[in-house]
Short mmCIF file of C-alpha atoms in Angstrom, two decimals:
data_model
loop_
_atom_site.label_atom_id
_atom_site.label_comp_id
_atom_site.label_asym_id
_atom_site.label_seq_id
_atom_site.Cartn_x
_atom_site.Cartn_y
_atom_site.Cartn_z
CA MET A 1 0.40 -0.06 -0.20
CA ALA A 2 1.27 3.60 -0.76
CA VAL A 3 2.44 5.79 1.96
CA PRO A 4 -0.70 7.58 2.81
CA GLY A 5 -0.94 11.39 2.06
CA THR A 6 2.72 11.56 0.57
CA PHE A 7 1.90 10.28 -3.05
CA LEU A 8 2.67 13.12 -5.65
CA PRO A 9 5.53 13.69 -7.36
CA PRO A 10 7.67 16.72 -6.35
CA VAL A 11 5.81 19.65 -7.80
CA PRO A 12 8.90 22.00 -8.52
CA ILE A 13 10.48 19.16 -11.22
CA LEU A 14 6.87 18.88 -12.84
CA LEU A 15 6.83 22.48 -13.44
CA LEU A 16 10.03 22.60 -14.74
CA LEU A 17 8.93 19.80 -17.13
CA LEU A 18 6.33 22.02 -17.86
CA LEU A 19 8.54 24.91 -18.69
CA CYS A 20 10.48 22.71 -20.84
CA GLY A 21 7.53 21.72 -23.19
CA LEU A 22 7.73 18.40 -22.04
CA GLY A 23 4.24 17.59 -21.39
CA PRO A 24 1.25 20.24 -20.33
CA CYS A 25 -0.98 17.38 -18.55
CA LEU A 26 0.15 14.56 -16.45
CA ALA A 27 -2.09 11.79 -15.07
CA THR A 28 -1.66 10.14 -11.96
CA ALA A 29 2.25 9.98 -11.25
CA ASP A 30 4.26 7.54 -8.97
CA GLY A 31 7.27 8.62 -7.57
CA SER A 32 9.01 10.59 -4.77
CA PRO A 33 6.25 12.27 -2.55
CA GLY A 34 4.59 15.86 -3.24
CA VAL A 35 1.76 16.63 -1.44
CA GLU A 36 1.48 15.73 2.05
CA CYS A 37 -1.61 15.55 4.18
CA VAL A 38 -2.03 15.17 8.12
CA PHE A 39 -5.36 14.79 10.02
CA PHE A 40 -3.92 16.35 13.29
CA ASN A 41 -6.17 14.51 16.22
CA GLU A 42 -9.02 14.32 13.74
CA GLU A 43 -9.75 17.87 14.33
CA TYR A 44 -8.23 19.43 11.55
CA MET A 45 -6.36 18.53 8.13
CA THR A 46 -3.56 20.39 6.48
CA CYS A 47 -2.24 19.25 2.79
CA ARG A 48 1.01 20.77 1.70
CA TRP A 49 2.55 20.48 -1.35
CA GLY A 50 5.38 23.32 -1.56
CA SER A 51 7.91 25.56 0.84
CA ARG A 52 10.36 28.40 0.15
CA GLU A 53 11.84 26.55 -2.86
CA THR A 54 8.51 26.04 -4.51
CA VAL A 55 8.59 27.50 -7.75
CA ALA A 56 6.20 30.83 -8.08
CA ALA A 57 3.09 29.33 -9.91
CA ASN A 58 -0.69 29.82 -9.32
CA TYR A 59 -1.75 26.92 -6.93
CA SER A 60 -5.39 25.57 -6.83
CA LEU A 61 -6.51 22.64 -4.95
CA TYR A 62 -9.80 20.79 -5.61
CA TYR A 63 -11.01 17.66 -3.84
CA TRP A 64 -13.68 15.23 -3.68
CA TYR A 65 -14.82 11.92 -1.87
CA GLU A 66 -15.95 9.27 -4.27
CA ASN A 67 -19.50 8.56 -4.20
CA ARG A 68 -20.06 12.03 -2.60
CA PHE A 69 -19.53 14.51 -5.40
CA PRO A 70 -19.23 17.72 -6.24
CA VAL A 71 -15.55 18.57 -6.46
CA VAL A 72 -14.88 21.39 -4.24
CA GLU A 73 -12.01 23.74 -4.32
CA CYS A 74 -10.15 24.51 -0.96
CA LYS A 75 -11.75 27.38 0.83
CA HIS A 76 -8.53 27.81 3.29
CA TYR A 77 -5.05 27.91 1.54
CA LEU A 78 -1.62 28.18 3.52
CA GLN A 79 0.40 31.08 2.07
CA ASP A 80 4.28 31.36 1.98
CA GLN A 81 5.26 34.79 0.33
CA GLY A 82 2.25 34.86 -1.58
CA ILE A 83 2.43 31.71 -3.15
CA ASN A 84 -0.25 28.97 -1.97
CA VAL A 85 1.65 26.12 -0.52
CA GLY A 86 -1.14 23.87 1.37
CA CYS A 87 -4.48 23.83 2.02
CA HIS A 88 -6.13 23.77 5.88
CA PHE A 89 -9.29 21.43 6.08
CA ASN A 90 -11.77 22.11 9.07
CA ARG A 91 -13.27 19.09 10.94
CA SER A 92 -16.47 19.66 8.94
CA GLU A 93 -14.67 19.02 5.53
CA THR A 94 -13.38 15.69 6.38
CA ILE A 95 -15.02 12.63 6.16
CA GLN A 96 -13.17 9.38 7.21
CA PHE A 97 -13.53 5.66 5.84
CA LEU A 98 -14.35 7.41 2.30
CA PRO A 99 -12.02 7.31 -0.51
CA PHE A 100 -10.73 11.14 -0.89
CA ARG A 101 -8.82 12.38 -3.80
CA VAL A 102 -7.29 15.68 -4.64
CA LEU A 103 -6.32 17.81 -7.87
CA LEU A 104 -3.55 20.14 -7.87
CA ASN A 105 -3.58 22.79 -10.64
CA ALA A 106 -0.65 24.66 -11.22
CA SER A 107 -0.43 27.18 -13.75
CA LEU A 108 2.73 29.22 -15.06
CA GLY A 109 1.29 32.10 -17.62
CA SER A 110 -0.78 30.49 -20.07
CA ARG A 111 0.04 26.68 -19.43
CA THR A 112 -1.74 24.87 -16.75
CA LEU A 113 -0.20 21.47 -15.01
CA GLU A 114 -3.21 19.08 -13.68
CA ILE A 115 -1.78 16.76 -10.63
CA HIS A 116 -4.05 13.95 -9.77
CA SER A 117 -3.47 12.18 -6.64
CA ASN A 118 -4.37 8.31 -5.89
CA ARG A 119 -6.80 7.05 -3.65
CA MET A 120 -6.50 7.66 0.12
CA GLU A 121 -8.60 7.34 3.35
CA LEU A 122 -8.22 9.86 6.09
CA GLN A 123 -8.27 7.46 9.00
CA ASP A 124 -4.62 6.36 7.59
CA LEU A 125 -3.89 9.95 7.91
CA VAL A 126 -4.14 10.76 11.61
CA LYS A 127 -1.52 12.03 13.79
CA PRO A 128 -2.85 12.15 17.63
CA GLU A 129 -1.87 14.76 19.87
CA ALA A 130 0.99 14.12 22.34
CA PRO A 131 -0.03 12.26 25.90
CA VAL A 132 -0.88 14.25 28.59
CA ASN A 133 -0.77 14.08 32.79
CA LEU A 134 1.87 11.54 32.97
CA THR A 135 1.83 10.13 36.43
CA ILE A 136 4.11 8.04 38.17
CA ARG A 137 3.38 5.55 41.10
CA ASN A 138 5.58 3.74 43.38
CA VAL A 139 3.93 0.04 44.08
CA SER A 140 5.38 -2.64 46.02
CA GLY A 141 8.28 -4.55 45.31
CA ASN A 142 10.63 -1.71 43.89
CA GLN A 143 8.13 -1.32 40.93
CA LEU A 144 6.95 1.64 38.85
CA GLN A 145 3.43 2.14 37.40
CA LEU A 146 3.39 4.92 34.76
CA THR A 147 0.09 6.09 33.59
CA TRP A 148 -1.24 8.75 31.29
CA SER A 149 -4.05 10.20 29.35
CA SER A 150 -4.60 10.96 25.84
CA PRO A 151 -6.59 14.24 24.27
CA TYR A 152 -7.81 11.65 21.53
CA ALA A 153 -11.32 10.67 21.76
CA LYS A 154 -10.74 7.16 21.04
CA ALA A 155 -8.36 5.81 23.65
CA ARG A 156 -9.21 2.32 22.58
CA CYS A 157 -7.77 3.21 18.90
CA LEU A 158 -4.28 4.13 20.34
CA GLU A 159 -1.22 2.19 20.70
CA HIS A 160 1.55 4.05 22.89
CA SER A 161 5.08 3.85 23.20
CA VAL A 162 7.39 4.50 26.08
CA LYS A 163 11.04 5.40 26.58
CA TYR A 164 12.90 5.79 29.47
CA LYS A 165 16.23 6.54 30.29
CA SER A 166 18.31 6.74 34.30
CA ASN A 167 20.77 8.89 35.00
CA LYS A 168 23.38 5.80 34.38
CA ASP A 169 22.26 4.77 31.36
CA THR A 170 23.78 5.89 27.92
CA SER A 171 20.75 5.26 25.84
CA TRP A 172 16.90 5.22 25.66
CA THR A 173 14.90 2.36 26.12
CA GLU A 174 11.79 1.75 24.18
CA HIS A 175 8.63 -0.28 24.71
CA ARG A 176 5.36 -0.70 22.84
CA VAL A 177 2.16 -0.30 24.94
CA ASN A 178 -1.54 -1.20 24.06
CA GLY A 179 -3.28 0.07 27.06
CA ASP A 180 -2.47 3.34 28.89
CA ILE A 181 -0.26 1.93 31.79
CA PHE A 182 3.45 1.03 31.79
CA SER A 183 4.99 -1.26 34.48
CA LEU A 184 8.80 -0.92 35.15
CA PRO A 185 9.78 -3.78 37.72
CA SER A 186 12.98 -3.44 39.66
CA VAL A 187 13.82 0.22 39.72
CA ASP A 188 16.90 1.46 41.60
CA TYR A 189 16.38 4.09 44.15
CA GLU A 190 19.57 5.33 43.71
CA LYS A 191 19.38 6.04 39.85
CA PHE A 192 17.26 9.03 38.28
CA TYR A 193 14.46 8.09 35.88
CA THR A 194 13.09 10.08 33.28
CA PHE A 195 10.05 9.03 30.77
CA TYR A 196 8.33 10.04 27.49
CA VAL A 197 5.26 8.27 25.99
CA ARG A 198 4.00 8.90 22.25
CA SER A 199 1.16 7.68 20.39
CA LYS A 200 -0.07 6.27 17.12
CA ILE A 201 -3.39 4.92 15.86
CA ASN A 202 -3.38 0.98 15.99
CA GLY A 203 -3.96 -1.16 13.22
CA TYR A 204 -7.31 -2.13 14.44
CA CYS A 205 -9.02 1.58 13.43
CA GLY A 206 -6.57 2.73 10.75
CA SER A 207 -2.97 1.70 9.06
CA THR A 208 -1.06 4.65 9.63
CA GLN A 209 2.58 5.24 10.25
CA LEU A 210 2.21 8.51 11.88
CA TRP A 211 3.41 8.95 15.67
CA SER A 212 2.59 11.75 17.86
CA GLU A 213 5.15 14.09 19.44
CA TRP A 214 6.58 12.79 22.48
CA SER A 215 5.02 13.99 25.73
CA VAL A 216 6.11 16.42 28.17
CA PRO A 217 8.77 14.18 30.42
CA VAL A 218 8.44 13.00 33.77
CA VAL A 219 11.05 11.84 36.22
CA TRP A 220 11.47 9.85 39.31
CA GLY A 221 14.56 9.28 41.43
CA ASN A 222 16.96 10.64 43.46
CA ASN A 223 18.20 13.71 41.72
CA SER A 224 20.87 15.72 44.29
CA THR A 225 22.85 12.83 45.73
CA SER A 226 23.19 10.76 42.47
CA LYS A 227 23.73 13.82 40.71
CA GLY A 228 27.10 14.76 42.98
CA ALA A 229 28.18 11.28 43.26
CA ALA A 230 27.92 11.35 39.38
CA GLU A 231 30.22 14.49 39.10
CA GLU A 232 32.66 12.84 41.90
CA GLN A 233 32.95 9.90 39.48
CA LEU A 234 33.28 12.17 36.41
CA ARG A 235 35.93 13.92 38.55
CA TRP A 236 37.58 10.53 39.30
CA PHE A 237 37.48 9.23 35.84
CA LEU A 238 39.00 12.49 34.57
CA ILE A 239 42.01 12.26 36.65
CA HIS A 240 42.57 8.82 36.43
CA THR A 241 42.01 7.98 32.63
CA VAL A 242 42.92 11.50 31.33
CA LEU A 243 45.32 13.59 33.11
CA VAL A 244 47.59 11.09 34.71
CA PRO A 245 48.59 9.43 31.68
CA ILE A 246 48.69 13.17 29.73
CA ALA A 247 51.28 13.95 32.75
CA SER A 248 53.07 10.92 32.49
CA CYS A 249 53.80 11.33 28.53
CA LEU A 250 54.67 15.14 29.13
CA LEU A 251 57.31 13.98 31.57
CA LEU A 252 58.42 11.28 29.58
CA LEU A 253 59.00 13.84 26.91
CA VAL A 254 60.84 16.17 28.76
CA LEU A 255 63.23 13.72 29.83
CA VAL A 256 64.07 12.64 26.52
CA ILE A 257 64.61 16.48 25.40
CA LEU A 258 67.04 16.81 28.39
CA LEU A 259 68.73 13.68 27.18
CA VAL A 260 69.11 14.83 23.77
CA ARG A 261 70.19 18.34 24.83
CA MET A 262 72.91 16.96 27.06
CA GLU A 263 75.93 16.14 24.74
CA ARG A 264 77.89 14.38 27.61
CA VAL A 265 75.39 11.54 27.55
CA TRP A 266 74.69 12.01 24.06
CA VAL A 267 78.03 11.15 22.93
CA ILE A 268 78.03 7.64 25.24
CA LEU A 269 74.63 7.17 23.51
CA MET A 270 75.69 7.64 20.15
CA PRO A 271 79.63 7.63 20.05
CA ARG A 272 81.03 9.58 17.29
CA ILE A 273 82.83 8.13 14.24
CA PRO A 274 86.72 8.49 14.31
CA ASN A 275 88.70 10.44 12.63
CA PRO A 276 92.28 9.48 12.00
CA ILE A 277 93.45 12.54 10.15
CA LYS A 278 94.73 14.19 13.35
CA ASN A 279 97.25 11.45 13.59
CA PHE A 280 98.56 12.22 10.00
CA ASP A 281 98.65 16.02 10.26
CA GLU A 282 102.24 16.27 11.20
CA LEU A 283 103.12 14.01 7.84
CA PHE A 284 101.67 16.84 5.65
CA SER A 285 102.53 19.94 7.49
CA THR A 286 105.84 19.35 8.66
CA HIS A 287 107.47 16.56 6.56
CA ASN A 288 105.78 17.42 3.39
CA GLY A 289 104.78 13.71 3.04
CA ASN A 290 108.15 12.18 3.66
CA PHE A 291 106.84 9.14 5.46
CA GLN A 292 110.29 8.31 6.75
CA GLU A 293 111.16 11.36 7.98
CA TRP A 294 107.92 11.78 10.05
CA ALA A 295 108.46 7.96 10.99
CA GLY A 296 111.94 8.81 12.26
CA VAL A 297 113.60 6.21 9.90
CA PRO A 298 117.47 6.56 10.50
CA LYS A 299 119.53 8.42 7.99
CA ASP A 300 121.94 5.42 7.36
CA VAL A 301 119.16 2.86 6.99
CA VAL A 302 117.56 5.46 4.54
CA GLU A 303 121.23 5.29 2.65
CA SER A 304 121.66 1.55 2.94
CA PHE A 305 118.53 1.60 0.33
CA LYS A 306 120.12 3.51 -2.00
CA PRO A 307 122.13 1.81 -4.51
CA ASN A 308 126.00 2.32 -4.71
CA TYR A 309 126.62 1.59 -8.28
CA SER A 310 125.37 2.59 -11.66
CA GLU A 311 124.31 0.38 -14.38
CA ASN A 312 123.68 1.55 -17.82
CA ILE A 313 120.31 0.97 -19.03
CA CYS A 314 120.11 -2.15 -21.62
CA TYR A 315 117.59 -1.11 -24.26
CA VAL A 316 116.20 -4.56 -25.57
CA SER A 317 113.68 -3.99 -28.54
CA GLU A 318 112.13 -6.80 -30.76
CA LEU A 319 111.32 -5.17 -34.25
CA PRO A 320 108.43 -6.67 -36.04
CA PRO A 321 108.88 -9.59 -38.71
CA LYS A 322 109.34 -8.46 -42.37
CA ASP A 323 109.77 -10.09 -45.77
CA SER A 324 113.46 -9.46 -45.63
CA TYR A 325 115.25 -11.06 -42.51
CA GLU A 326 116.87 -8.65 -40.00
CA PRO A 327 119.24 -9.89 -37.23
CA LEU A 328 117.85 -9.18 -33.92
CA TRP A 329 120.40 -7.44 -31.30
CA GLU A 330 120.49 -8.72 -27.71
CA GLY A 331 122.47 -7.53 -24.56
CA SER A 332 124.36 -5.05 -26.79
CA ASN A 333 125.46 -1.70 -25.37
CA HIS A 334 125.21 -0.37 -28.95
CA PRO A 335 121.68 -0.27 -30.16
CA PRO A 336 121.69 0.12 -33.79
CA SER A 337 119.07 2.83 -34.76
CA VAL A 338 119.80 4.77 -31.83
CA THR A 339 121.65 8.53 -32.20
CA PRO A 340 124.27 8.91 -29.75
CA GLY A 341 123.34 11.24 -26.87
CA SER A 342 119.79 11.19 -27.54
CA PRO A 343 117.64 9.89 -24.43
CA PRO A 344 115.95 6.33 -24.72
CA ALA A 345 112.25 5.88 -25.79
CA PRO A 346 110.46 5.12 -22.32
CA ARG A 347 109.34 1.57 -21.48
CA GLU A 348 106.42 0.51 -19.63
CA HIS A 349 107.61 -2.05 -17.22
CA SER A 350 111.11 -0.74 -16.62
CA PRO A 351 112.69 -1.65 -13.39
CA TYR A 352 114.88 0.96 -13.25
CA LYS A 353 112.30 3.90 -13.32
CA ASN A 354 112.30 4.75 -9.94
CA SER A 355 113.04 7.64 -7.53
CA TYR A 356 116.01 5.77 -5.78
CA LEU A 357 118.01 6.36 -9.34
CA GLY A 358 117.30 9.86 -9.05
CA VAL A 359 116.28 9.74 -12.95
CA MET B 1 -82.88 -1.66 -7.81
CA LYS B 2 -79.70 -3.31 -6.03
CA ARG B 3 -78.67 -6.86 -6.45
CA THR B 4 -77.75 -8.33 -3.55
CA PRO B 5 -74.51 -10.59 -4.18
CA SER B 6 -74.64 -14.11 -4.39
CA PRO B 7 -72.34 -16.23 -1.63
CA LYS B 8 -69.91 -17.06 -4.23
CA GLN B 9 -69.58 -13.43 -5.72
CA SER B 10 -68.76 -12.45 -1.76
CA VAL B 11 -66.32 -14.96 -1.02
CA ALA B 12 -64.63 -14.20 -4.02
CA ARG B 13 -64.26 -10.82 -3.36
CA ASP B 14 -63.47 -11.28 -0.15
CA LYS B 15 -60.51 -13.60 -1.31
CA LYS B 16 -59.38 -10.41 -3.46
CA ALA B 17 -59.73 -7.89 -0.76
CA PHE B 18 -57.53 -10.16 1.58
CA PHE B 19 -54.89 -10.19 -0.81
CA ARG B 20 -54.94 -6.67 -1.45
CA SER B 21 -54.69 -5.96 2.08
CA ILE B 22 -51.83 -8.60 2.57
CA PHE B 23 -50.12 -7.12 -0.50
CA ARG B 24 -50.12 -3.36 0.82
CA VAL B 25 -48.89 -4.47 4.15
CA LEU B 26 -46.46 -6.59 3.07
CA PRO B 27 -44.40 -3.70 1.61
CA LEU B 28 -45.11 -1.62 4.30
CA LEU B 29 -43.61 -4.20 6.63
CA LEU B 30 -40.49 -4.28 4.47
CA VAL B 31 -40.09 -0.64 4.74
CA LEU B 32 -40.76 -0.15 8.44
CA SER B 33 -38.99 -2.91 9.44
CA PRO B 34 -35.52 -1.72 11.29
CA VAL B 35 -32.53 -1.97 9.15
CA ASN B 36 -31.03 -5.15 9.76
CA PRO B 37 -28.68 -7.18 7.11
CA SER B 38 -30.20 -9.77 6.02
CA GLY B 39 -28.55 -13.29 7.27
CA CYS B 40 -26.59 -11.47 9.74
CA ALA B 41 -27.39 -12.52 13.32
CA MET B 42 -25.42 -9.91 15.58
CA GLY B 43 -27.68 -9.34 18.37
CA ASN B 44 -25.57 -7.68 21.18
CA ARG B 45 -22.37 -9.39 20.59
CA THR B 46 -20.25 -5.85 19.87
CA ALA B 47 -17.77 -7.27 22.79
CA GLU B 48 -17.43 -10.76 21.74
CA ILE B 49 -16.92 -9.52 17.73
CA ARG B 50 -14.46 -6.78 19.06
CA VAL B 51 -12.48 -9.44 20.70
CA LYS B 52 -12.42 -12.07 17.72
CA TYR B 53 -11.70 -9.17 15.25
CA GLU B 54 -8.69 -7.80 17.49
CA ASN B 55 -7.45 -11.41 18.24
CA ILE B 56 -7.54 -13.50 15.12
CA LEU B 57 -9.00 -11.72 12.16
CA SER B 58 -7.11 -8.52 12.02
CA HIS B 59 -3.80 -10.50 11.56
CA ASP B 60 -5.58 -12.43 8.94
CA ILE B 61 -6.57 -9.32 7.03
CA ASP B 62 -2.84 -7.67 7.59
CA GLU B 63 -1.16 -11.13 6.36
CA LEU B 64 -3.45 -10.84 3.28
CA VAL B 65 -2.74 -7.08 2.78
CA ASN B 66 1.14 -7.80 2.81
CA MET B 67 0.71 -10.59 0.55
CA SER B 68 -1.32 -8.83 -2.23
CA ALA B 69 1.44 -6.18 -1.79
CA GLU B 70 3.84 -8.73 -3.06
CA TYR B 71 1.96 -8.66 -6.50
CA ARG B 72 2.63 -6.51 -9.27
CA ASP B 73 0.02 -3.66 -9.48
CA ARG B 74 1.18 -1.38 -12.35
CA CYS B 75 -2.03 -2.49 -14.75
CA CYS B 76 -4.38 -1.44 -11.89
CA LYS B 77 -3.50 2.27 -11.94
CA ASN B 78 -4.21 3.47 -15.36
CA LYS B 79 -7.02 0.75 -16.30
CA LYS B 80 -10.34 0.70 -14.38
CA GLN B 81 -12.78 -2.22 -15.33
CA GLU B 82 -16.49 -0.78 -16.25
CA ASN B 83 -17.95 -3.66 -14.44
CA SER B 84 -15.73 -3.98 -11.58
CA LYS B 85 -18.01 -3.42 -8.31
CA VAL B 86 -17.12 -0.72 -5.66
CA PHE B 87 -18.40 -1.17 -2.52
CA PHE B 88 -19.02 1.49 0.27
CA CYS B 89 -18.63 0.89 3.98
CA ASN B 90 -21.98 3.01 4.59
CA ASP B 91 -23.09 4.90 7.41
CA THR B 92 -25.16 2.74 10.10
CA GLN B 93 -24.69 -0.03 8.11
CA GLU B 94 -21.52 -1.37 8.49
CA VAL B 95 -22.03 -4.98 9.31
CA GLY B 96 -24.23 -5.15 6.01
CA SER B 97 -21.51 -3.10 4.20
CA LEU B 98 -18.80 -5.82 5.70
CA GLN B 99 -21.34 -8.79 4.88
CA THR B 100 -21.57 -7.70 1.24
CA MET B 101 -17.83 -7.40 0.73
CA ALA B 102 -17.11 -10.86 2.14
CA CYS B 103 -19.33 -12.54 0.08
CA ASN B 104 -18.24 -10.74 -3.27
CA MET B 105 -14.66 -11.59 -2.15
CA LEU B 106 -15.73 -15.25 -2.14
CA ARG B 107 -15.82 -15.21 -5.93
CA PHE B 108 -12.09 -14.62 -6.27
CA PHE B 109 -11.42 -18.22 -5.08
CA HIS B 110 -12.11 -19.93 -8.35
CA LYS B 111 -10.07 -17.31 -10.46
CA GLN B 112 -7.17 -19.30 -11.70
CA LYS B 113 -5.38 -16.64 -12.78
CA LEU B 114 -4.93 -15.35 -9.45
CA GLY B 115 -2.39 -17.21 -6.97
CA ARG B 116 -3.30 -19.78 -5.16
CA GLU B 117 -2.09 -19.05 -1.36
CA LEU B 118 -3.44 -15.24 -2.31
CA ARG B 119 -6.97 -16.87 -3.35
CA ARG B 120 -7.16 -19.29 -0.11
CA LYS B 121 -6.19 -16.08 2.29
CA ALA B 122 -8.70 -13.92 0.70
CA ALA B 123 -11.31 -16.65 0.94
CA LEU B 124 -10.27 -17.47 4.96
CA VAL B 125 -10.65 -13.48 5.50
CA SER B 126 -14.22 -13.52 3.77
CA CYS B 127 -15.19 -16.70 5.97
CA GLY B 128 -13.60 -15.13 8.95
CA THR B 129 -15.66 -12.09 8.36
CA LEU B 130 -18.99 -13.85 7.98
CA GLN B 131 -18.14 -16.30 10.79
CA VAL B 132 -17.45 -13.37 13.47
CA LEU B 133 -20.72 -10.91 12.32
CA GLN B 134 -22.57 -14.62 11.75
CA CYS B 135 -23.59 -13.59 8.62
CA ARG B 136 -24.52 -15.81 5.58
CA CYS B 137 -24.60 -14.61 1.82
CA GLU B 138 -27.66 -14.29 -0.35
CA ARG B 139 -26.28 -17.16 -2.44
CA LEU B 140 -25.87 -20.05 -0.48
CA ARG B 141 -23.56 -21.76 -2.86
CA LYS B 142 -20.90 -19.10 -1.97
CA GLU B 143 -20.80 -20.43 1.47
CA LYS B 144 -19.55 -23.72 0.13
CA VAL B 145 -16.41 -22.37 -0.49
CA CYS B 146 -15.69 -21.73 3.18
CA VAL B 147 -16.30 -25.22 3.64
CA GLN B 148 -13.49 -25.93 0.80
CA VAL B 149 -11.14 -23.50 2.22
CA ASN B 150 -10.88 -25.21 5.74
CA THR B 151 -9.97 -28.50 4.16
CA TYR B 152 -7.75 -27.15 1.37
CA HIS B 153 -4.06 -28.71 1.48
CA ARG B 154 -1.12 -26.42 0.50
CA GLU B 155 0.20 -27.69 -2.93
CA ASP B 156 3.34 -26.54 -4.79
CA THR B 157 3.90 -22.56 -5.09
CA GLU B 158 5.18 -22.76 -8.44
CA THR B 159 1.86 -21.33 -10.29
CA GLY B 160 1.48 -18.79 -7.29
CA GLU B 161 5.20 -17.30 -7.90
CA GLN B 162 4.72 -16.93 -11.53
CA SER B 163 1.18 -15.50 -11.16
CA LYS B 164 3.03 -12.68 -8.75
CA LYS B 165 4.72 -11.28 -11.92
CA LYS B 166 1.66 -10.87 -14.13
CA CYS B 167 -0.84 -8.04 -13.23
CA ASN B 168 -4.57 -8.91 -14.22
CA GLN B 169 -7.63 -6.90 -13.76
CA GLU B 170 -8.77 -9.42 -11.41
CA PHE B 171 -5.98 -9.02 -9.12
CA CYS B 172 -7.06 -5.40 -9.33
CA GLU B 173 -10.27 -6.07 -8.35
CA LEU B 174 -9.40 -8.17 -5.63
CA LYS B 175 -6.93 -5.64 -4.41
CA GLU B 176 -9.60 -2.96 -4.39
CA ASN B 177 -12.05 -5.49 -2.26
CA ILE B 178 -9.38 -6.13 0.46
CA SER B 179 -8.71 -2.62 0.81
CA SER B 180 -12.43 -1.65 1.38
CA LEU B 181 -12.77 -4.61 3.64
CA ARG B 182 -10.13 -3.59 5.59
CA SER B 183 -11.18 -0.22 5.69
CA CYS B 184 -14.69 -1.26 6.80
CA TRP B 185 -13.93 -3.32 9.78
CA ASN B 186 -11.38 -0.25 10.74
CA LYS B 187 -14.80 1.99 10.65
CA PHE B 188 -16.61 -0.95 12.56
CA GLU B 189 -14.33 -1.25 15.23
CA LYS B 190 -13.89 2.53 15.84
CA ILE B 191 -17.74 2.56 16.46
CA ILE B 192 -17.66 -0.37 18.68
CA SER B 193 -14.63 0.68 20.54
CA ARG B 194 -16.34 3.69 22.29
#
């Protein structure tokens, strides 16, 4: 079954379609709700189709009951900044248990849009008033009894919902009740309870999901001492679970910072990488790289490594093979092609090319 | 000169007068008799009716409504049968309206185009209504359906599952009936719950 009273498509969207020329006239449309009708405590009814965001157009509403014509225009429009956004029905204009239909006319310039409704019945749109005169009675055996009365005339057609919570609870507990009495067994006298009640037409007299507003609350229990105890508990809770850990963390942080800042301690924890350059500083600055001198090697030892003979350099070369045979010269002190007085060509792996010879 | 009627003529005349008087009185009796649905023995049983409705019948009606909501009803919104009957819950005649609706709903039990479980449930609600109000239908053969419904055994639901996807006008009519019956029971309950 469709949700009662919420059966028309959004009016602004339909008007935009009208402006775009996608159809000046639409039959009964399904989809998202547009006009919402609520029958308040069976005393008066309002049907609303717009708000401030509604497209500025001329709206007119017509209604009729099946089997009871004629079609009647709304006698009392609800307006918002000069635009009709709803219709108010008096009790005399409402009939329950009879199919009720609505036709909304929206005209913009020369074009008119007609929006037809589905069939609905007003008993399914009733929203009763909130219960009143909530009273708590203490019965034997730690049991509380909550009673109330309803401004709605036919109390037997109502079902109720009670929600309650103590000062120690974090969430509300909700119970459905058919009559007008609710019992709460095993209450704690140290706690402080709060109760709310609301009403709805039951399934025997209608088919609606419209609950009334919550009633004015009623309270029971020990308010003052429990309040102080709660504050005391809250204070201890803050100290134990919030302040102490934070203070500990701050202290730790301070110690770490001090530790890092004190170099003596830091050096022990993080020793420096040794740099041997200081030990060899004198070698390069005073002795100019002379290792023997820096090391303190005696002069006679240094001299003993110097050669006390001279030896002529023997140049040995091998000529590449050619067509004509040419004799090779070996171990001769007179190379054939060398000009006297010219320096010999350097060899790669000559054992005599070193600093000891002074060449 | 006046002629005196013979004994035979006078008897015939009396008979005519007798029938004339009967036929005049009878319509008066029918008109003046208190408005009471024919075939319903309500008596002073409002409390009993209310208990039976609240504890048993209302739940069956809710189940029937939920069951019919599972079926596709797209074809019901645009097209309306010209021959479809529309029943209203008339003021001060709620019991009679319920009787009419219940008796009418019984005829859907044999409509093969409808789902088997839906037909059975609708017949159950109709029979329950008639039983609670202690009403009978004008056509006595309709109540034979109630005997069949009580001895009905659940068979495979394959046909029912297939018919849920197909919308037909018989289903639309049945849905209207269900809605009207439920609404009329709400109205009656509200009246007797004062």
